[in-house]
Amino acid sequence: MERPIGMFDSGFGGLTVARALIDLLPAEDLVYIGDTGRYPYGSKPLDDVRDYARELAWSLVDDYDAKAVVVACNTATAAGLDELRAELPVPVVDVIRPGARALVATTTTGRVGVIGTVGTVSSGAYIRAVAEMGVPVSLASAACPGFVEFVERGQTTGDEVMVLAERLLAPIVDADVDSLLLGCTHYPFLARTIGDVMGPNVTLVSSADETAFAVRDRLDESGLLRAVAGASSVPRGRHRFASSGDIEVFRDLGGRLLGPELDQTEPWPPAAP
Ligand code: DGL
């Protein structure tokens, strides 16, 4: 019996990471929990977010037998990664370090930016992650309260998003960066608007692909990567999605955002066996 990769986010944002993971490792089984019943995380005290993250991560291990946990949420990573790594019996992959790596690899001028939730930006997690890499870059950061709510409502383009983006991104535009990391997993869904505001000379960097590579490497190192017989007969993994909020809303909007793999949603927490 193959064990799935478990992942979670406050809502729909982690689907950007799920998409990259499904594309990179199509044979792996996946369980995704969107905590839409308690979103947003970004405006909540980090202590509360840490409690949610521990509850979700342990549920992935205990209820779904996950062989690894992907914290597909920057805010939850900033709040609780160290605790999750210390206490979970499976490998834990976050989105902040992979994102920071991708950002530093992209810049040519050394002037970079990161945007995220209030919780992520005020935690200083990206400043630490970039500093740990020892690459001399100057990092401008800005919190973007309101972006996540637009995505959760399924409103990813339009005048209202544009007006908010112009206001919130102004300090990053002023910092004259050449690369901007979308340091919240919801933000790639707003990439068109963010890209329009930043202009054609700024490269938008998402942590999704880099995180998927990190998951593959961690599974490989731990001997947990699903063995695939021959390239021509790759079995498709089973993809399960669960939500602590309205499961029909999650299925409908999630399916639009992720694609056809998300055609059903189960309630979380799961019913006791
Ligand atoms: N998607 C989450 C992140 O990456 C947070 C969204 C929220 O505020 O709930 O930070």
PDB file of C-alpha atoms in Angstrom, residues 96-106 129-130 133 181 205 210-211 213-214 217:
ATOM      1  CA  ILE A  96      10.145  29.591   2.560  1.00  0.00           C
ATOM      2  CA  ARG A  97      13.621  28.194   1.996  1.00  0.00           C
ATOM      3  CA  PRO A  98      12.882  26.902  -1.510  1.00  0.00           C
ATOM      4  CA  GLY A  99      11.342  30.293  -2.358  1.00  0.00           C
ATOM      5  CA  ALA A 100      14.319  32.218  -1.032  1.00  0.00           C
ATOM      6  CA  ARG A 101      16.672  29.968  -3.035  1.00  0.00           C
ATOM      7  CA  ALA A 102      14.706  30.583  -6.233  1.00  0.00           C
ATOM      8  CA  LEU A 103      14.694  34.332  -5.606  1.00  0.00           C
ATOM      9  CA  VAL A 104      18.421  34.592  -5.090  1.00  0.00           C
ATOM     10  CA  ALA A 105      19.051  32.427  -8.156  1.00  0.00           C
ATOM     11  CA  THR A 106      16.915  34.723 -10.315  1.00  0.00           C
ATOM     12  CA  ALA A 129      16.274  32.628   5.021  1.00  0.00           C
ATOM     13  CA  VAL A 130      18.062  34.976   2.623  1.00  0.00           C
ATOM     14  CA  MET A 133      22.295  31.675   2.137  1.00  0.00           C
ATOM     15  CA  LEU A 181       9.095  36.476  -4.735  1.00  0.00           C
ATOM     16  CA  VAL A 205       9.243  34.101  -8.629  1.00  0.00           C
ATOM     17  CA  GLU A 210      11.290  24.846  -6.182  1.00  0.00           C
ATOM     18  CA  THR A 211       9.250  23.314  -3.346  1.00  0.00           C
ATOM     19  CA  PHE A 213      11.896  19.755  -6.342  1.00  0.00           C
ATOM     20  CA  ALA A 214      12.656  19.892  -2.610  1.00  0.00           C
ATOM     21  CA  ASP A 217      14.797  15.291  -3.194  1.00  0.00           C
TER      22      ASP A 217
END
